[in-house]
Amino acid sequence: MTKPYVYVTRRVPEEALTPLRDFAEIHMWPEEEVPVSREELIKQAKKADALYTMLSDKVDAELMREAPNLKVVANLAVGYDNIDVNEATKRNIAVCNTPDVLSDTTADLTFALLMATGRRIVESAEYIKKGYWKNWGPLLLAGTDIHHKTIGIVGMGRIGTAVAKRATGFDMEILYHNRSRKEDVEKQLGATYASFDQLIEMSDYIVCLAPLTEETRDLFTEDVFKRMKSSAIFINASRGAVVDEEALEKAIVEKEIAGAGLDVFREEPIGEDHALLKHDNVVALPHIGSSSVETRYEMAKLVSRNIVHVLQGKEPEAIVNQEVIYKE
């Protein structure tokens, strides 16, 4: 009996593929940091029963039309805006992701980014490395406190909740905005629901953890930044496209906000000439929210298990389009 054909679009640890090894024929793009070309991805999709994908891989209607055997697209990410989910559902293709296993790790990074920006950690580290530290001064590289400040979390999903939990350790007042109220979070963590307008006007730290949807695309505009406190710090660890980057840079230049910490950008990767990198009060990271060794291994293994379950006609551990029906 012919084994299912699985194409892996980036080099991942061999250990992560263990659930697939005896079950499927696996072909893998050999590079870890260089994405598979569009041409090669379509070529492989033509014979694939499953695609093991990254956020950088565009799985759209064009590709699906070329993939008659495709039964599952499994993303190594909690996000899936690289996949045309509606098209996949029409074609009875399961779309899987990796929620839960990365929530705490991403929350750690988000709060670290908040702290690094607020306390000017990166700027201070560069200051001493460049030999600028000649003496001590009362306000030398003085940042802003984190404790007792107000954090406003836009998107109170699993990661947002984990960030709120960390904020309680700093005695922060927690505001949140979400599509729906989270009464359990309000009760457990003392968080307060606020409208988007209230949140951006009242918060000292505005943290975006919202998924990218038509409603959240370009959510943070020039007008939004103008309405933030001039002392506010903006943190984005969700998706780059929720922010108008030109408006954010203008807000930084005109001192409408105090700084920004960014783990994501509209077009990734960015180059050293990106406008936002010119500013000392912007901390920029290369989309490493879930990037701990432990979590990335768990995510990679979950992708493999999702694929195996779908190809066996079982419910995967994490599926985006629940309406896809599996035949026993």
Short mmCIF file of N, CA, C and O in Angstrom, two decimals, residues 108-178:
data_model
loop_
_atom_site.label_atom_id
_atom_site.label_comp_id
_atom_site.label_asym_id
_atom_site.label_seq_id
_atom_site.Cartn_x
_atom_site.Cartn_y
_atom_site.Cartn_z
N ASP A 108 5.86 35.09 27.80
CA ASP A 108 7.15 35.45 28.39
C ASP A 108 7.86 36.48 27.52
O ASP A 108 8.37 37.50 28.00
N LEU A 109 7.91 36.19 26.22
CA LEU A 109 8.59 37.09 25.28
C LEU A 109 7.90 38.44 25.21
O LEU A 109 8.55 39.49 25.21
N THR A 110 6.58 38.43 25.19
CA THR A 110 5.82 39.68 25.13
C THR A 110 6.11 40.55 26.33
O THR A 110 6.34 41.76 26.21
N PHE A 111 6.10 39.95 27.51
CA PHE A 111 6.36 40.75 28.70
C PHE A 111 7.82 41.19 28.76
O PHE A 111 8.13 42.29 29.22
N ALA A 112 8.73 40.34 28.28
CA ALA A 112 10.14 40.73 28.21
C ALA A 112 10.31 41.92 27.27
O ALA A 112 11.10 42.85 27.54
N LEU A 113 9.58 41.92 26.16
CA LEU A 113 9.63 43.02 25.20
C LEU A 113 9.08 44.30 25.83
O LEU A 113 9.64 45.39 25.65
N LEU A 114 8.02 44.16 26.58
CA LEU A 114 7.45 45.30 27.31
C LEU A 114 8.47 45.88 28.28
O LEU A 114 8.70 47.09 28.34
N MET A 115 9.12 45.01 29.04
CA MET A 115 10.09 45.45 30.03
C MET A 115 11.33 46.07 29.36
O MET A 115 11.85 47.09 29.81
N ALA A 116 11.78 45.43 28.29
CA ALA A 116 12.97 45.93 27.59
C ALA A 116 12.73 47.32 27.02
O ALA A 116 13.61 48.18 27.05
N THR A 117 11.52 47.54 26.50
CA THR A 117 11.19 48.85 25.93
C THR A 117 11.00 49.88 27.02
O THR A 117 11.55 50.99 26.95
N GLY A 118 10.23 49.52 28.04
CA GLY A 118 9.97 50.47 29.11
C GLY A 118 11.22 50.89 29.87
O GLY A 118 11.40 52.07 30.20
N ARG A 119 12.11 49.94 30.12
CA ARG A 119 13.30 50.24 30.89
C ARG A 119 14.54 50.49 30.02
O ARG A 119 15.66 50.58 30.53
N ARG A 120 14.35 50.58 28.73
CA ARG A 120 15.42 50.93 27.78
C ARG A 120 16.60 49.96 27.88
O ARG A 120 17.77 50.35 27.83
N ILE A 121 16.31 48.68 27.98
CA ILE A 121 17.33 47.66 28.19
C ILE A 121 18.27 47.54 26.99
O ILE A 121 19.50 47.52 27.14
N VAL A 122 17.71 47.43 25.79
CA VAL A 122 18.55 47.25 24.60
C VAL A 122 19.40 48.49 24.37
O VAL A 122 20.61 48.39 24.09
N GLU A 123 18.80 49.64 24.49
CA GLU A 123 19.52 50.90 24.32
C GLU A 123 20.67 51.01 25.33
O GLU A 123 21.79 51.43 24.99
N SER A 124 20.41 50.59 26.56
CA SER A 124 21.43 50.66 27.61
C SER A 124 22.57 49.68 27.35
O SER A 124 23.75 49.99 27.59
N ALA A 125 22.22 48.48 26.87
CA ALA A 125 23.25 47.49 26.56
C ALA A 125 24.17 47.98 25.45
O ALA A 125 25.40 47.82 25.50
N GLU A 126 23.57 48.60 24.41
CA GLU A 126 24.36 49.15 23.32
C GLU A 126 25.20 50.34 23.80
O GLU A 126 26.34 50.53 23.34
N TYR A 127 24.68 51.11 24.70
CA TYR A 127 25.38 52.28 25.25
C TYR A 127 26.71 51.87 25.86
O TYR A 127 27.75 52.50 25.62
N ILE A 128 26.69 50.81 26.64
CA ILE A 128 27.92 50.39 27.31
C ILE A 128 28.86 49.67 26.34
O ILE A 128 30.08 49.82 26.41
N LYS A 129 28.29 48.90 25.40
CA LYS A 129 29.12 48.20 24.42
C LYS A 129 29.88 49.17 23.51
O LYS A 129 30.98 48.88 23.06
N LYS A 130 29.26 50.31 23.24
CA LYS A 130 29.87 51.30 22.35
C LYS A 130 30.83 52.24 23.08
O LYS A 130 31.40 53.16 22.48
N GLY A 131 31.01 52.02 24.36
CA GLY A 131 31.96 52.82 25.12
C GLY A 131 31.48 54.20 25.50
O GLY A 131 32.28 55.08 25.82
N TYR A 132 30.15 54.39 25.51
CA TYR A 132 29.61 55.71 25.84
C TYR A 132 29.54 55.98 27.34
O TYR A 132 29.39 57.12 27.77
N TRP A 133 29.65 54.93 28.15
CA TRP A 133 29.45 55.09 29.60
C TRP A 133 30.72 55.66 30.23
O TRP A 133 31.70 54.94 30.43
N LYS A 134 30.71 56.93 30.53
CA LYS A 134 31.87 57.60 31.11
C LYS A 134 31.66 57.96 32.58
O LYS A 134 32.62 58.14 33.31
N ASN A 135 30.39 58.09 32.96
CA ASN A 135 30.11 58.46 34.35
C ASN A 135 28.66 58.13 34.66
O ASN A 135 27.90 57.69 33.79
N TRP A 136 28.29 58.34 35.90
CA TRP A 136 26.92 58.08 36.34
C TRP A 136 26.15 59.39 36.37
O TRP A 136 26.69 60.44 36.71
N GLY A 137 24.88 59.34 36.02
CA GLY A 137 24.03 60.53 36.10
C GLY A 137 22.68 60.16 36.67
O GLY A 137 22.20 59.04 36.47
N PRO A 138 22.04 61.07 37.36
CA PRO A 138 20.76 60.77 38.01
C PRO A 138 19.68 60.24 37.06
O PRO A 138 18.87 59.41 37.45
N LEU A 139 19.67 60.72 35.84
CA LEU A 139 18.66 60.27 34.88
C LEU A 139 19.28 59.57 33.67
O LEU A 139 18.68 59.54 32.59
N LEU A 140 20.47 59.02 33.85
CA LEU A 140 21.14 58.32 32.75
C LEU A 140 20.29 57.14 32.29
O LEU A 140 20.00 56.23 33.06
N LEU A 141 19.86 57.19 31.05
CA LEU A 141 19.06 56.14 30.42
C LEU A 141 17.86 55.74 31.27
O LEU A 141 17.47 54.57 31.35
N ALA A 142 17.26 56.73 31.93
CA ALA A 142 16.09 56.47 32.76
C ALA A 142 14.90 56.07 31.90
O ALA A 142 14.55 56.75 30.94
N GLY A 143 14.30 54.95 32.25
CA GLY A 143 13.11 54.50 31.54
C GLY A 143 11.86 54.83 32.32
O GLY A 143 11.81 55.82 33.05
N THR A 144 10.87 53.98 32.18
CA THR A 144 9.61 54.19 32.90
C THR A 144 9.27 52.94 33.68
O THR A 144 9.61 51.82 33.27
N ASP A 145 8.62 53.11 34.82
CA ASP A 145 8.25 51.97 35.65
C ASP A 145 7.25 51.06 34.95
O ASP A 145 6.52 51.47 34.05
N ILE A 146 7.24 49.83 35.41
CA ILE A 146 6.27 48.85 34.94
C ILE A 146 5.25 48.58 36.05
O ILE A 146 4.05 48.53 35.80
N HIS A 147 5.75 48.44 37.27
CA HIS A 147 4.86 48.18 38.40
C HIS A 147 3.88 49.34 38.61
O HIS A 147 4.22 50.51 38.39
N HIS A 148 2.68 48.99 38.99
CA HIS A 148 1.60 49.94 39.31
C HIS A 148 1.11 50.73 38.09
O HIS A 148 0.32 51.66 38.25
N LYS A 149 1.58 50.40 36.90
CA LYS A 149 1.10 51.07 35.70
C LYS A 149 -0.11 50.31 35.13
O LYS A 149 -0.46 49.23 35.58
N THR A 150 -0.72 50.89 34.12
CA THR A 150 -1.89 50.28 33.48
C THR A 150 -1.48 49.62 32.18
O THR A 150 -0.89 50.27 31.31
N ILE A 151 -1.77 48.34 32.08
CA ILE A 151 -1.52 47.61 30.84
C ILE A 151 -2.85 47.40 30.13
O ILE A 151 -3.84 47.01 30.75
N GLY A 152 -2.89 47.69 28.84
CA GLY A 152 -4.09 47.47 28.04
C GLY A 152 -3.80 46.40 27.02
O GLY A 152 -2.93 46.56 26.16
N ILE A 153 -4.50 45.28 27.11
CA ILE A 153 -4.25 44.14 26.23
C ILE A 153 -5.36 44.05 25.19
O ILE A 153 -6.54 43.90 25.52
N VAL A 154 -4.98 44.17 23.94
CA VAL A 154 -5.92 44.06 22.83
C VAL A 154 -5.83 42.63 22.30
O VAL A 154 -4.86 42.25 21.66
N GLY A 155 -6.85 41.84 22.60
CA GLY A 155 -6.84 40.43 22.23
C GLY A 155 -6.59 39.57 23.45
O GLY A 155 -5.45 39.26 23.76
N MET A 156 -7.65 39.20 24.15
CA MET A 156 -7.50 38.43 25.38
C MET A 156 -7.79 36.96 25.12
O MET A 156 -8.70 36.35 25.67
N GLY A 157 -6.95 36.39 24.24
CA GLY A 157 -6.99 34.94 24.02
C GLY A 157 -6.08 34.25 25.02
O GLY A 157 -5.81 34.76 26.11
N ARG A 158 -5.58 33.09 24.65
CA ARG A 158 -4.71 32.33 25.55
C ARG A 158 -3.45 33.12 25.90
O ARG A 158 -3.04 33.18 27.06
N ILE A 159 -2.84 33.72 24.88
CA ILE A 159 -1.59 34.46 25.12
C ILE A 159 -1.87 35.73 25.90
O ILE A 159 -1.15 36.07 26.84
N GLY A 160 -2.93 36.44 25.53
CA GLY A 160 -3.29 37.65 26.25
C GLY A 160 -3.56 37.37 27.72
O GLY A 160 -3.14 38.14 28.61
N THR A 161 -4.24 36.28 27.99
CA THR A 161 -4.52 35.90 29.37
C THR A 161 -3.22 35.59 30.12
O THR A 161 -3.06 35.97 31.29
N ALA A 162 -2.30 34.93 29.44
CA ALA A 162 -1.01 34.61 30.08
C ALA A 162 -0.21 35.88 30.35
O ALA A 162 0.48 35.98 31.38
N VAL A 163 -0.28 36.86 29.46
CA VAL A 163 0.38 38.14 29.70
C VAL A 163 -0.25 38.85 30.89
O VAL A 163 0.43 39.42 31.75
N ALA A 164 -1.59 38.83 30.96
CA ALA A 164 -2.29 39.45 32.08
C ALA A 164 -1.87 38.81 33.40
O ALA A 164 -1.70 39.51 34.42
N LYS A 165 -1.70 37.51 33.40
CA LYS A 165 -1.26 36.81 34.61
C LYS A 165 0.11 37.31 35.05
O LYS A 165 0.35 37.53 36.24
N ARG A 166 1.00 37.53 34.10
CA ARG A 166 2.33 38.05 34.43
C ARG A 166 2.24 39.48 34.95
O ARG A 166 2.99 39.88 35.84
N ALA A 167 1.30 40.25 34.41
CA ALA A 167 1.14 41.64 34.85
C ALA A 167 0.71 41.74 36.31
O ALA A 167 1.03 42.73 36.99
N THR A 168 0.01 40.72 36.80
CA THR A 168 -0.42 40.77 38.20
C THR A 168 0.78 40.75 39.14
O THR A 168 0.72 41.31 40.24
N GLY A 169 1.87 40.14 38.71
CA GLY A 169 3.08 40.11 39.54
C GLY A 169 3.74 41.47 39.67
O GLY A 169 4.59 41.67 40.55
N PHE A 170 3.37 42.40 38.80
CA PHE A 170 3.90 43.76 38.85
C PHE A 170 2.85 44.75 39.37
O PHE A 170 3.02 45.95 39.24
N ASP A 171 1.79 44.19 39.94
CA ASP A 171 0.72 45.04 40.51
C ASP A 171 0.19 46.04 39.49
O ASP A 171 -0.09 47.20 39.81
N MET A 172 0.06 45.59 38.25
CA MET A 172 -0.45 46.46 37.20
C MET A 172 -1.97 46.44 37.18
O MET A 172 -2.61 45.42 37.51
N GLU A 173 -2.56 47.55 36.80
CA GLU A 173 -3.99 47.57 36.51
C GLU A 173 -4.16 47.01 35.11
O GLU A 173 -3.48 47.45 34.17
N ILE A 174 -5.06 46.05 34.96
CA ILE A 174 -5.19 45.33 33.70
C ILE A 174 -6.50 45.69 33.01
O ILE A 174 -7.59 45.43 33.53
N LEU A 175 -6.39 46.32 31.84
CA LEU A 175 -7.53 46.56 30.97
C LEU A 175 -7.41 45.61 29.78
O LEU A 175 -6.30 45.25 29.39
N TYR A 176 -8.54 45.22 29.23
CA TYR A 176 -8.45 44.40 28.02
C TYR A 176 -9.62 44.71 27.09
O TYR A 176 -10.69 45.15 27.52
N HIS A 177 -9.37 44.50 25.80
CA HIS A 177 -10.41 44.63 24.79
C HIS A 177 -10.40 43.36 23.97
O HIS A 177 -9.34 42.89 23.54
N ASN A 178 -11.58 42.80 23.76
CA ASN A 178 -11.69 41.53 23.06
C ASN A 178 -13.03 41.49 22.36
O ASN A 178 -13.94 42.26 22.67
#
